[in-house]
């Protein structure tokens, strides 16, 4: 962030008066540029005893399998965002059940929220998706999943399904190494 | 957002190629400026059968009562953010219990997360706080609360306390008028 969004002058990275963190501050007009974590929302879509996965058509993790999910947009709730991403990436409508999993990934300043959702009707690959399929537990491509949040969510899901009760799961992941211990 | 953060040239508000939403795009270098909802995190702090509230020392809603809460910072989990805000605004350490309430406020592009937390030791007003007090249910200043999210969280809390079980509460608030119906 080299330039001020308000006046176009150069910024300096410093602690503003009365603050305790470094921010990009405009040298000319003093505007403070706050940067905040982003929310990623998506759906763990069920259909009968299968779950829907999308094969990514773009980097990162192209050709790997993931949930339909993406960055929450302005003026959107996480419920709306999760449904929109599912429409965009899997051309699928869903009915949301519950907020099922949250992952606080501090090391990349992202908060993930996945909803349990039920498939309504058909599905097909969206623009950034190579393939969409329903998998039963035995056929999940565990070695070809795109991200650890997907693996952990699926493990939680099948575990909860087997015990007959779904509860909200919350995971705090301070760094990449933490994934090996959860 | 008039100027590009990368090169300082003028921006234009338009739908970038391959996108479906308007963004600020640099006329010169093409950099796309994404704007995303912000997370506000904080604590509903308990001590015996009382809850802790802070009297705001800054606008908006100066002189009104609220939970210790604020914007999540980069490289911070919501749990860390909730504890930090409680230290900053109420000079209090807490032990987090559970993620208790989420409010999706699409109309202001903010997602609130409040944790149930237990007070450890002392408390005092922070720099942006005029007063900090513990209230029992009967003494809550209902007419002097800062925000609807505080009222709704407290109502939920006392209701759950009375029935002896706390469950995660999730509220989707599409616009200001929606507050009258929940």
Short mmCIF file of N, CA and C in Angstrom, two decimals, chain A residues 3-182:
data_model
loop_
_atom_site.label_atom_id
_atom_site.label_comp_id
_atom_site.label_asym_id
_atom_site.label_seq_id
_atom_site.Cartn_x
_atom_site.Cartn_y
_atom_site.Cartn_z
N UNK A 3 0.32 4.20 -1.84
CA UNK A 3 -0.31 5.50 -2.05
C UNK A 3 -1.65 5.61 -1.32
N UNK A 4 -1.99 6.83 -0.95
CA UNK A 4 -3.23 7.09 -0.21
C UNK A 4 -4.44 6.96 -1.14
N UNK A 5 -5.46 6.22 -0.71
CA UNK A 5 -6.65 6.04 -1.55
C UNK A 5 -7.46 7.33 -1.66
N UNK A 6 -7.30 8.24 -0.71
CA UNK A 6 -8.09 9.47 -0.71
C UNK A 6 -7.46 10.58 -1.54
N UNK A 7 -6.10 10.77 -1.38
CA UNK A 7 -5.48 11.91 -2.04
C UNK A 7 -4.35 11.55 -2.99
N UNK A 8 -3.93 10.27 -3.01
CA UNK A 8 -2.91 9.83 -3.96
C UNK A 8 -1.48 10.12 -3.54
N UNK A 9 -1.28 10.74 -2.35
CA UNK A 9 0.09 11.01 -1.88
C UNK A 9 0.72 9.72 -1.33
N UNK A 10 2.00 9.79 -1.00
CA UNK A 10 2.69 8.62 -0.46
C UNK A 10 2.23 8.32 0.97
N UNK A 11 2.29 7.04 1.31
CA UNK A 11 1.97 6.62 2.68
C UNK A 11 3.24 6.26 3.42
N UNK A 12 3.13 6.24 4.74
CA UNK A 12 4.21 5.76 5.60
C UNK A 12 3.61 4.73 6.55
N UNK A 13 4.37 3.68 6.84
CA UNK A 13 3.90 2.61 7.72
C UNK A 13 4.33 2.94 9.14
N UNK A 14 3.38 3.34 9.97
CA UNK A 14 3.73 3.76 11.33
C UNK A 14 2.54 3.59 12.27
N UNK A 15 2.79 3.75 13.54
CA UNK A 15 1.72 3.69 14.53
C UNK A 15 1.06 5.06 14.61
N UNK A 16 -0.23 5.17 14.22
CA UNK A 16 -0.90 6.49 14.31
C UNK A 16 -1.05 6.92 15.77
N UNK A 17 -1.20 8.22 16.03
CA UNK A 17 -1.40 8.71 17.40
C UNK A 17 -2.61 8.03 18.04
N UNK A 18 -2.45 7.59 19.27
CA UNK A 18 -3.56 6.96 19.99
C UNK A 18 -3.80 5.51 19.61
N UNK A 19 -3.02 4.99 18.68
CA UNK A 19 -3.18 3.59 18.25
C UNK A 19 -2.05 2.77 18.87
N UNK A 20 -2.09 1.46 18.67
CA UNK A 20 -1.00 0.63 19.16
C UNK A 20 -0.50 -0.34 18.09
N UNK A 21 -0.94 -0.13 16.85
CA UNK A 21 -0.49 -0.98 15.76
C UNK A 21 -0.04 -0.13 14.58
N UNK A 22 0.88 -0.67 13.80
CA UNK A 22 1.33 0.03 12.60
C UNK A 22 0.26 -0.02 11.51
N UNK A 23 0.06 1.11 10.86
CA UNK A 23 -0.88 1.22 9.74
C UNK A 23 -0.21 2.02 8.64
N UNK A 24 -0.77 1.91 7.42
CA UNK A 24 -0.33 2.80 6.36
C UNK A 24 -1.06 4.13 6.53
N UNK A 25 -0.28 5.20 6.76
CA UNK A 25 -0.85 6.52 7.03
C UNK A 25 -0.36 7.47 5.93
N UNK A 26 -1.28 8.27 5.40
CA UNK A 26 -0.92 9.20 4.33
C UNK A 26 -0.02 10.31 4.89
N UNK A 27 1.10 10.57 4.18
CA UNK A 27 2.02 11.63 4.61
C UNK A 27 1.41 13.01 4.45
N UNK A 28 0.45 13.12 3.52
CA UNK A 28 -0.10 14.44 3.20
C UNK A 28 -1.40 14.71 3.98
N UNK A 29 -2.39 13.85 3.82
CA UNK A 29 -3.71 14.14 4.43
C UNK A 29 -3.92 13.39 5.74
N UNK A 30 -3.03 12.45 6.07
CA UNK A 30 -3.14 11.76 7.35
C UNK A 30 -4.13 10.62 7.38
N UNK A 31 -4.75 10.31 6.25
CA UNK A 31 -5.74 9.22 6.22
C UNK A 31 -5.08 7.90 6.65
N UNK A 32 -5.77 7.18 7.53
CA UNK A 32 -5.26 5.90 8.03
C UNK A 32 -5.94 4.77 7.26
N UNK A 33 -5.13 3.87 6.72
CA UNK A 33 -5.64 2.75 5.93
C UNK A 33 -5.65 1.50 6.81
N UNK A 34 -6.84 1.15 7.27
CA UNK A 34 -6.97 -0.06 8.09
C UNK A 34 -7.07 -1.28 7.18
N UNK A 35 -6.40 -2.34 7.58
CA UNK A 35 -6.53 -3.61 6.86
C UNK A 35 -7.08 -4.64 7.84
N UNK A 36 -8.11 -5.35 7.42
CA UNK A 36 -8.78 -6.27 8.33
C UNK A 36 -8.85 -7.67 7.73
N UNK A 37 -9.01 -8.65 8.59
CA UNK A 37 -9.14 -10.03 8.10
C UNK A 37 -10.36 -10.17 7.20
N UNK A 38 -10.29 -11.14 6.34
CA UNK A 38 -11.39 -11.41 5.41
C UNK A 38 -12.16 -12.66 5.82
N UNK A 39 -13.43 -12.66 5.48
CA UNK A 39 -14.28 -13.81 5.75
C UNK A 39 -14.44 -14.62 4.46
N UNK A 40 -14.22 -15.93 4.59
CA UNK A 40 -14.50 -16.85 3.50
C UNK A 40 -15.70 -17.69 3.93
N UNK A 41 -16.73 -17.74 3.09
CA UNK A 41 -17.91 -18.53 3.46
C UNK A 41 -18.26 -19.50 2.35
N UNK A 42 -18.85 -20.61 2.75
CA UNK A 42 -19.19 -21.63 1.77
C UNK A 42 -20.09 -22.69 2.37
N UNK A 43 -20.33 -23.73 1.60
CA UNK A 43 -21.28 -24.76 2.00
C UNK A 43 -20.69 -26.16 1.93
N UNK A 44 -21.00 -26.95 2.96
CA UNK A 44 -20.82 -28.39 2.90
C UNK A 44 -22.18 -28.92 2.46
N UNK A 45 -22.29 -29.20 1.17
CA UNK A 45 -23.58 -29.54 0.57
C UNK A 45 -23.81 -31.05 0.63
N UNK A 46 -24.97 -31.43 1.17
CA UNK A 46 -25.34 -32.83 1.27
C UNK A 46 -26.44 -33.18 0.25
N UNK A 47 -26.42 -34.41 -0.20
CA UNK A 47 -27.52 -34.92 -1.00
C UNK A 47 -27.62 -36.40 -0.67
N UNK A 48 -28.71 -36.78 -0.05
CA UNK A 48 -28.83 -38.13 0.51
C UNK A 48 -27.62 -38.37 1.40
N UNK A 49 -26.86 -39.41 1.16
CA UNK A 49 -25.71 -39.64 2.04
C UNK A 49 -24.40 -39.24 1.36
N UNK A 50 -24.50 -38.33 0.40
CA UNK A 50 -23.30 -37.90 -0.31
C UNK A 50 -23.03 -36.42 -0.06
N UNK A 51 -21.79 -36.02 -0.31
CA UNK A 51 -21.43 -34.60 -0.20
C UNK A 51 -20.89 -34.12 -1.54
N UNK A 52 -21.12 -32.83 -1.79
CA UNK A 52 -20.74 -32.24 -3.08
C UNK A 52 -19.36 -31.59 -2.97
N UNK A 53 -18.51 -31.88 -3.93
CA UNK A 53 -17.20 -31.24 -4.00
C UNK A 53 -16.99 -30.67 -5.41
N UNK A 54 -16.23 -29.59 -5.45
CA UNK A 54 -15.90 -28.92 -6.71
C UNK A 54 -14.42 -29.10 -7.00
N UNK A 55 -14.09 -29.42 -8.23
CA UNK A 55 -12.69 -29.49 -8.66
C UNK A 55 -12.28 -28.12 -9.15
N UNK A 56 -11.28 -27.53 -8.49
CA UNK A 56 -10.90 -26.15 -8.78
C UNK A 56 -10.32 -25.99 -10.18
N UNK A 57 -10.81 -24.94 -10.86
CA UNK A 57 -10.31 -24.67 -12.20
C UNK A 57 -9.29 -23.55 -12.22
N UNK A 58 -9.00 -22.97 -11.06
CA UNK A 58 -8.05 -21.86 -10.97
C UNK A 58 -7.07 -22.10 -9.83
N UNK A 59 -5.95 -21.41 -9.91
CA UNK A 59 -4.97 -21.46 -8.82
C UNK A 59 -5.46 -20.59 -7.66
N UNK A 60 -5.09 -20.81 -6.41
CA UNK A 60 -4.21 -21.91 -6.00
C UNK A 60 -4.96 -23.24 -5.94
N UNK A 61 -4.19 -24.32 -5.96
CA UNK A 61 -4.75 -25.67 -5.82
C UNK A 61 -5.67 -26.06 -6.97
N UNK A 62 -5.29 -25.63 -8.16
CA UNK A 62 -6.03 -26.05 -9.35
C UNK A 62 -6.06 -27.58 -9.41
N UNK A 63 -7.17 -28.14 -9.87
CA UNK A 63 -7.39 -29.59 -10.02
C UNK A 63 -7.65 -30.31 -8.70
N UNK A 64 -7.69 -29.56 -7.61
CA UNK A 64 -7.99 -30.22 -6.32
C UNK A 64 -9.44 -29.94 -5.93
N UNK A 65 -9.92 -30.75 -5.00
CA UNK A 65 -11.35 -30.72 -4.65
C UNK A 65 -11.60 -29.86 -3.42
N UNK A 66 -12.71 -29.13 -3.48
CA UNK A 66 -13.02 -28.19 -2.40
C UNK A 66 -14.53 -28.03 -2.27
N UNK A 67 -14.95 -27.33 -1.20
CA UNK A 67 -16.35 -26.92 -1.10
C UNK A 67 -16.56 -25.68 -1.98
N UNK A 68 -17.77 -25.45 -2.45
CA UNK A 68 -18.06 -24.13 -3.02
C UNK A 68 -17.94 -23.08 -1.91
N UNK A 69 -17.03 -22.13 -2.09
CA UNK A 69 -16.73 -21.15 -1.04
C UNK A 69 -15.94 -19.99 -1.63
N UNK A 70 -16.01 -18.84 -0.98
CA UNK A 70 -15.23 -17.70 -1.45
C UNK A 70 -15.39 -16.52 -0.51
N UNK A 71 -14.79 -15.41 -0.89
CA UNK A 71 -14.80 -14.23 -0.02
C UNK A 71 -16.19 -13.62 0.09
N UNK A 72 -16.57 -13.31 1.31
CA UNK A 72 -17.81 -12.59 1.56
C UNK A 72 -17.73 -11.20 0.92
N UNK A 73 -18.81 -10.80 0.26
CA UNK A 73 -18.86 -9.49 -0.39
C UNK A 73 -19.48 -8.45 0.55
N UNK A 74 -19.26 -7.19 0.20
CA UNK A 74 -19.91 -6.11 0.96
C UNK A 74 -21.44 -6.25 0.90
N UNK A 75 -22.08 -5.83 1.98
CA UNK A 75 -23.54 -5.83 2.05
C UNK A 75 -24.14 -7.22 1.84
N UNK A 76 -23.46 -8.21 2.38
CA UNK A 76 -23.88 -9.59 2.23
C UNK A 76 -23.75 -10.27 3.59
N UNK A 77 -24.72 -11.09 3.96
CA UNK A 77 -24.55 -11.90 5.16
C UNK A 77 -23.76 -13.15 4.79
N UNK A 78 -23.23 -13.83 5.81
CA UNK A 78 -22.47 -15.05 5.52
C UNK A 78 -23.39 -16.13 4.92
N UNK A 79 -24.68 -16.08 5.29
CA UNK A 79 -25.64 -17.04 4.71
C UNK A 79 -25.83 -16.76 3.22
N UNK A 80 -26.00 -15.49 2.89
CA UNK A 80 -26.14 -15.11 1.48
C UNK A 80 -24.87 -15.43 0.70
N UNK A 81 -23.73 -15.14 1.31
CA UNK A 81 -22.45 -15.40 0.65
C UNK A 81 -22.24 -16.88 0.38
N UNK A 82 -22.59 -17.72 1.35
CA UNK A 82 -22.42 -19.17 1.19
C UNK A 82 -23.30 -19.69 0.05
N UNK A 83 -24.53 -19.18 -0.03
CA UNK A 83 -25.44 -19.60 -1.10
C UNK A 83 -24.98 -19.08 -2.46
N UNK A 84 -24.51 -17.83 -2.50
CA UNK A 84 -24.03 -17.26 -3.76
C UNK A 84 -22.84 -18.04 -4.30
N UNK A 85 -21.89 -18.34 -3.43
CA UNK A 85 -20.71 -19.07 -3.87
C UNK A 85 -21.09 -20.45 -4.41
N UNK A 86 -22.11 -21.06 -3.79
CA UNK A 86 -22.54 -22.38 -4.24
C UNK A 86 -23.21 -22.30 -5.62
N UNK A 87 -23.95 -21.22 -5.82
CA UNK A 87 -24.53 -21.01 -7.16
C UNK A 87 -23.43 -20.75 -8.18
N UNK A 88 -22.45 -19.92 -7.82
CA UNK A 88 -21.41 -19.54 -8.79
C UNK A 88 -20.49 -20.71 -9.14
N UNK A 89 -20.12 -21.48 -8.14
CA UNK A 89 -19.08 -22.49 -8.37
C UNK A 89 -19.65 -23.87 -8.71
N UNK A 90 -20.87 -24.14 -8.24
CA UNK A 90 -21.45 -25.47 -8.49
C UNK A 90 -22.80 -25.38 -9.19
N UNK A 91 -23.19 -24.16 -9.59
CA UNK A 91 -24.49 -23.95 -10.27
C UNK A 91 -25.61 -24.67 -9.53
N UNK A 92 -25.55 -24.61 -8.22
CA UNK A 92 -26.49 -25.37 -7.40
C UNK A 92 -27.20 -24.46 -6.40
N UNK A 93 -28.49 -24.70 -6.23
CA UNK A 93 -29.22 -24.06 -5.14
C UNK A 93 -29.24 -24.98 -3.95
N UNK A 94 -29.18 -24.37 -2.77
CA UNK A 94 -29.18 -25.17 -1.55
C UNK A 94 -30.11 -24.54 -0.51
N UNK A 95 -30.52 -25.37 0.41
CA UNK A 95 -31.20 -24.87 1.60
C UNK A 95 -30.22 -24.98 2.76
N UNK A 96 -29.97 -23.86 3.43
CA UNK A 96 -29.01 -23.87 4.54
C UNK A 96 -29.63 -24.53 5.76
N UNK A 97 -28.82 -25.33 6.44
CA UNK A 97 -29.26 -25.97 7.68
C UNK A 97 -28.70 -25.20 8.87
N UNK A 98 -27.40 -25.26 9.08
CA UNK A 98 -26.79 -24.60 10.25
C UNK A 98 -25.36 -24.18 9.92
N UNK A 99 -24.89 -23.18 10.66
CA UNK A 99 -23.47 -22.82 10.62
C UNK A 99 -22.73 -23.96 11.30
N UNK A 100 -21.89 -24.66 10.53
CA UNK A 100 -21.33 -25.90 11.03
C UNK A 100 -19.89 -25.77 11.51
N UNK A 101 -19.07 -25.04 10.77
CA UNK A 101 -17.64 -24.99 11.13
C UNK A 101 -17.08 -23.60 10.92
N UNK A 102 -16.28 -23.16 11.90
CA UNK A 102 -15.50 -21.93 11.74
C UNK A 102 -14.03 -22.24 11.96
N UNK A 103 -13.21 -21.71 11.07
CA UNK A 103 -11.77 -21.83 11.19
C UNK A 103 -11.18 -20.43 11.27
N UNK A 104 -10.50 -20.13 12.35
CA UNK A 104 -9.80 -18.85 12.49
C UNK A 104 -8.36 -19.05 12.07
N UNK A 105 -8.04 -18.64 10.85
CA UNK A 105 -6.69 -18.81 10.31
C UNK A 105 -5.93 -17.50 10.43
N UNK A 106 -5.44 -17.24 11.65
CA UNK A 106 -4.78 -15.96 11.92
C UNK A 106 -3.57 -15.73 11.01
N UNK A 107 -2.87 -16.79 10.65
CA UNK A 107 -1.62 -16.63 9.89
C UNK A 107 -1.85 -16.12 8.48
N UNK A 108 -3.09 -16.26 7.97
CA UNK A 108 -3.39 -15.65 6.67
C UNK A 108 -4.52 -14.63 6.79
N UNK A 109 -4.84 -14.25 8.01
CA UNK A 109 -5.88 -13.23 8.25
C UNK A 109 -7.19 -13.57 7.54
N UNK A 110 -7.60 -14.83 7.69
CA UNK A 110 -8.88 -15.26 7.12
C UNK A 110 -9.69 -16.04 8.15
N UNK A 111 -10.99 -15.76 8.15
CA UNK A 111 -11.94 -16.50 8.99
C UNK A 111 -12.89 -17.25 8.06
N UNK A 112 -12.90 -18.59 8.17
CA UNK A 112 -13.76 -19.42 7.32
C UNK A 112 -15.05 -19.78 8.05
N UNK A 113 -16.15 -19.71 7.34
CA UNK A 113 -17.41 -20.22 7.89
C UNK A 113 -18.08 -21.12 6.86
N UNK A 114 -18.33 -22.36 7.26
CA UNK A 114 -19.00 -23.32 6.38
C UNK A 114 -20.36 -23.68 6.96
N UNK A 115 -21.36 -23.65 6.09
CA UNK A 115 -22.71 -24.05 6.47
C UNK A 115 -23.00 -25.47 6.01
N UNK A 116 -23.72 -26.23 6.84
CA UNK A 116 -24.33 -27.46 6.35
C UNK A 116 -25.50 -27.05 5.48
N UNK A 117 -25.62 -27.67 4.31
CA UNK A 117 -26.67 -27.28 3.37
C UNK A 117 -27.15 -28.50 2.62
N UNK A 118 -28.39 -28.44 2.17
CA UNK A 118 -28.97 -29.55 1.41
C UNK A 118 -29.19 -29.14 -0.03
N UNK A 119 -28.74 -30.00 -0.94
CA UNK A 119 -28.85 -29.73 -2.37
C UNK A 119 -30.31 -29.73 -2.80
N UNK A 120 -30.65 -28.71 -3.60
CA UNK A 120 -31.98 -28.65 -4.22
C UNK A 120 -31.75 -28.74 -5.73
N UNK A 121 -32.17 -29.83 -6.34
CA UNK A 121 -32.10 -29.93 -7.80
C UNK A 121 -30.72 -30.26 -8.32
N UNK A 122 -30.37 -29.64 -9.42
CA UNK A 122 -29.21 -30.05 -10.20
C UNK A 122 -27.94 -29.30 -9.80
N UNK A 123 -26.82 -29.70 -10.40
CA UNK A 123 -25.53 -29.03 -10.19
C UNK A 123 -24.70 -29.19 -11.45
N UNK A 124 -23.71 -28.30 -11.59
CA UNK A 124 -22.85 -28.32 -12.78
C UNK A 124 -21.66 -27.42 -12.49
N UNK A 125 -20.56 -27.60 -13.20
CA UNK A 125 -19.39 -26.74 -12.95
C UNK A 125 -19.65 -25.28 -13.32
N UNK A 126 -19.26 -24.36 -12.43
CA UNK A 126 -19.29 -22.94 -12.73
C UNK A 126 -18.03 -22.53 -13.48
N UNK A 127 -17.88 -21.22 -13.70
CA UNK A 127 -16.78 -20.72 -14.54
C UNK A 127 -15.40 -21.09 -14.00
N UNK A 128 -15.25 -21.14 -12.69
CA UNK A 128 -13.93 -21.39 -12.10
C UNK A 128 -13.80 -22.83 -11.59
N UNK A 129 -14.67 -23.69 -12.08
CA UNK A 129 -14.74 -25.07 -11.60
C UNK A 129 -14.63 -26.02 -12.78
N UNK A 130 -13.80 -27.07 -12.62
CA UNK A 130 -13.61 -28.03 -13.72
C UNK A 130 -14.65 -29.14 -13.68
N UNK A 131 -15.07 -29.49 -12.44
CA UNK A 131 -15.97 -30.63 -12.30
C UNK A 131 -16.70 -30.48 -10.97
N UNK A 132 -17.89 -30.99 -10.89
CA UNK A 132 -18.63 -31.04 -9.62
C UNK A 132 -19.16 -32.47 -9.49
N UNK A 133 -18.95 -33.06 -8.33
CA UNK A 133 -19.45 -34.43 -8.14
C UNK A 133 -19.97 -34.63 -6.73
N UNK A 134 -20.85 -35.61 -6.60
CA UNK A 134 -21.28 -36.07 -5.28
C UNK A 134 -20.46 -37.29 -4.91
N UNK A 135 -19.97 -37.28 -3.68
CA UNK A 135 -19.13 -38.39 -3.20
C UNK A 135 -19.76 -39.00 -1.95
N UNK A 136 -19.73 -40.31 -1.85
CA UNK A 136 -20.03 -40.90 -0.55
C UNK A 136 -18.72 -40.99 0.23
N UNK A 137 -18.80 -41.31 1.51
CA UNK A 137 -17.62 -41.22 2.37
C UNK A 137 -16.44 -42.03 1.81
N UNK A 138 -16.75 -43.23 1.31
CA UNK A 138 -15.67 -44.12 0.84
C UNK A 138 -14.96 -43.58 -0.39
N UNK A 139 -15.64 -42.74 -1.15
CA UNK A 139 -15.04 -42.28 -2.42
C UNK A 139 -14.46 -40.87 -2.35
N UNK A 140 -14.48 -40.26 -1.14
CA UNK A 140 -13.89 -38.92 -0.99
C UNK A 140 -12.42 -38.94 -1.42
N UNK A 141 -12.00 -38.03 -2.29
CA UNK A 141 -10.59 -38.02 -2.73
C UNK A 141 -9.70 -37.33 -1.70
N UNK A 142 -9.48 -38.03 -0.57
CA UNK A 142 -8.79 -37.42 0.58
C UNK A 142 -7.43 -36.85 0.21
N UNK A 143 -6.74 -37.51 -0.70
CA UNK A 143 -5.39 -37.06 -1.05
C UNK A 143 -5.40 -35.92 -2.07
N UNK A 144 -6.57 -35.62 -2.58
CA UNK A 144 -6.68 -34.59 -3.61
C UNK A 144 -7.52 -33.41 -3.15
N UNK A 145 -7.67 -33.24 -1.83
CA UNK A 145 -8.44 -32.10 -1.33
C UNK A 145 -7.58 -30.83 -1.41
N UNK A 146 -8.23 -29.70 -1.61
CA UNK A 146 -7.50 -28.46 -1.89
C UNK A 146 -6.86 -27.86 -0.64
N UNK A 147 -7.57 -27.91 0.48
CA UNK A 147 -7.12 -27.17 1.68
C UNK A 147 -7.38 -27.99 2.94
N UNK A 148 -6.57 -27.76 3.98
CA UNK A 148 -6.81 -28.48 5.25
C UNK A 148 -8.19 -28.21 5.85
N UNK A 149 -8.75 -27.02 5.64
CA UNK A 149 -10.10 -26.74 6.18
C UNK A 149 -11.14 -27.69 5.60
N UNK A 150 -10.91 -28.13 4.36
CA UNK A 150 -11.86 -29.06 3.73
C UNK A 150 -11.74 -30.44 4.37
N UNK A 151 -10.51 -30.90 4.53
CA UNK A 151 -10.30 -32.20 5.17
C UNK A 151 -10.90 -32.24 6.57
N UNK A 152 -10.58 -31.20 7.35
CA UNK A 152 -11.05 -31.19 8.74
C UNK A 152 -12.58 -31.11 8.81
N UNK A 153 -13.18 -30.33 7.94
CA UNK A 153 -14.64 -30.21 7.92
C UNK A 153 -15.29 -31.55 7.56
N UNK A 154 -14.72 -32.23 6.57
CA UNK A 154 -15.29 -33.52 6.16
C UNK A 154 -15.11 -34.57 7.26
N UNK A 155 -13.95 -34.59 7.89
CA UNK A 155 -13.75 -35.53 9.01
C UNK A 155 -14.77 -35.27 10.11
N UNK A 156 -14.97 -33.99 10.44
CA UNK A 156 -15.95 -33.64 11.48
C UNK A 156 -17.35 -34.06 11.06
N UNK A 157 -17.66 -33.82 9.80
CA UNK A 157 -18.99 -34.11 9.29
C UNK A 157 -19.31 -35.61 9.39
N UNK A 158 -18.40 -36.44 8.91
CA UNK A 158 -18.68 -37.89 8.93
C UNK A 158 -18.71 -38.41 10.37
N UNK A 159 -17.87 -37.83 11.22
CA UNK A 159 -17.88 -38.22 12.63
C UNK A 159 -19.22 -37.86 13.27
N UNK A 160 -19.69 -36.65 13.02
CA UNK A 160 -20.97 -36.22 13.59
C UNK A 160 -22.14 -37.02 13.00
N UNK A 161 -22.05 -37.30 11.72
CA UNK A 161 -23.11 -38.09 11.08
C UNK A 161 -23.21 -39.47 11.74
N UNK A 162 -22.05 -40.08 12.02
CA UNK A 162 -22.06 -41.42 12.60
C UNK A 162 -22.63 -41.42 14.01
N UNK A 163 -22.40 -40.34 14.77
CA UNK A 163 -22.96 -40.31 16.13
C UNK A 163 -24.37 -39.74 16.13
N UNK A 164 -24.85 -39.27 14.98
CA UNK A 164 -26.24 -38.84 14.84
C UNK A 164 -26.54 -37.44 15.33
N UNK A 165 -25.49 -36.59 15.49
CA UNK A 165 -25.74 -35.24 15.99
C UNK A 165 -24.66 -34.30 15.48
N UNK A 166 -25.11 -33.18 14.89
CA UNK A 166 -24.17 -32.19 14.37
C UNK A 166 -24.08 -31.01 15.32
N UNK A 167 -22.87 -30.68 15.70
CA UNK A 167 -22.68 -29.50 16.55
C UNK A 167 -21.67 -28.57 15.89
N UNK A 168 -21.84 -27.29 16.15
CA UNK A 168 -20.94 -26.27 15.61
C UNK A 168 -19.50 -26.56 16.03
N UNK A 169 -18.60 -26.54 15.06
CA UNK A 169 -17.19 -26.82 15.31
C UNK A 169 -16.38 -25.54 15.11
N UNK A 170 -15.52 -25.24 16.05
CA UNK A 170 -14.72 -24.02 15.97
C UNK A 170 -13.25 -24.37 16.14
N UNK A 171 -12.45 -24.02 15.15
CA UNK A 171 -11.02 -24.36 15.18
C UNK A 171 -10.19 -23.09 15.06
N UNK A 172 -9.28 -22.92 16.01
CA UNK A 172 -8.34 -21.79 15.97
C UNK A 172 -7.00 -22.34 15.49
N UNK A 173 -6.56 -21.84 14.33
CA UNK A 173 -5.34 -22.37 13.71
C UNK A 173 -4.31 -21.24 13.64
N UNK A 174 -3.41 -21.14 14.63
CA UNK A 174 -2.50 -19.99 14.67
C UNK A 174 -1.45 -19.99 13.57
N UNK A 175 -1.05 -21.16 13.09
CA UNK A 175 -0.03 -21.21 12.02
C UNK A 175 -0.16 -22.53 11.26
N UNK A 176 0.56 -22.60 10.15
CA UNK A 176 0.44 -23.79 9.29
C UNK A 176 0.78 -25.08 10.02
N UNK A 177 1.76 -24.99 10.91
CA UNK A 177 2.20 -26.19 11.63
C UNK A 177 1.08 -26.75 12.51
N UNK A 178 0.14 -25.87 12.91
CA UNK A 178 -0.93 -26.31 13.80
C UNK A 178 -1.82 -27.37 13.15
N UNK A 179 -1.84 -27.41 11.83
CA UNK A 179 -2.72 -28.36 11.16
C UNK A 179 -2.37 -29.80 11.48
N UNK A 180 -1.12 -30.05 11.80
CA UNK A 180 -0.72 -31.43 12.07
C UNK A 180 -1.25 -31.93 13.41
N UNK A 181 -1.69 -31.00 14.26
CA UNK A 181 -2.07 -31.41 15.62
C UNK A 181 -3.58 -31.38 15.86
N UNK A 182 -4.37 -31.09 14.86
CA UNK A 182 -5.83 -31.10 15.11
C UNK A 182 -6.50 -32.24 14.36
#
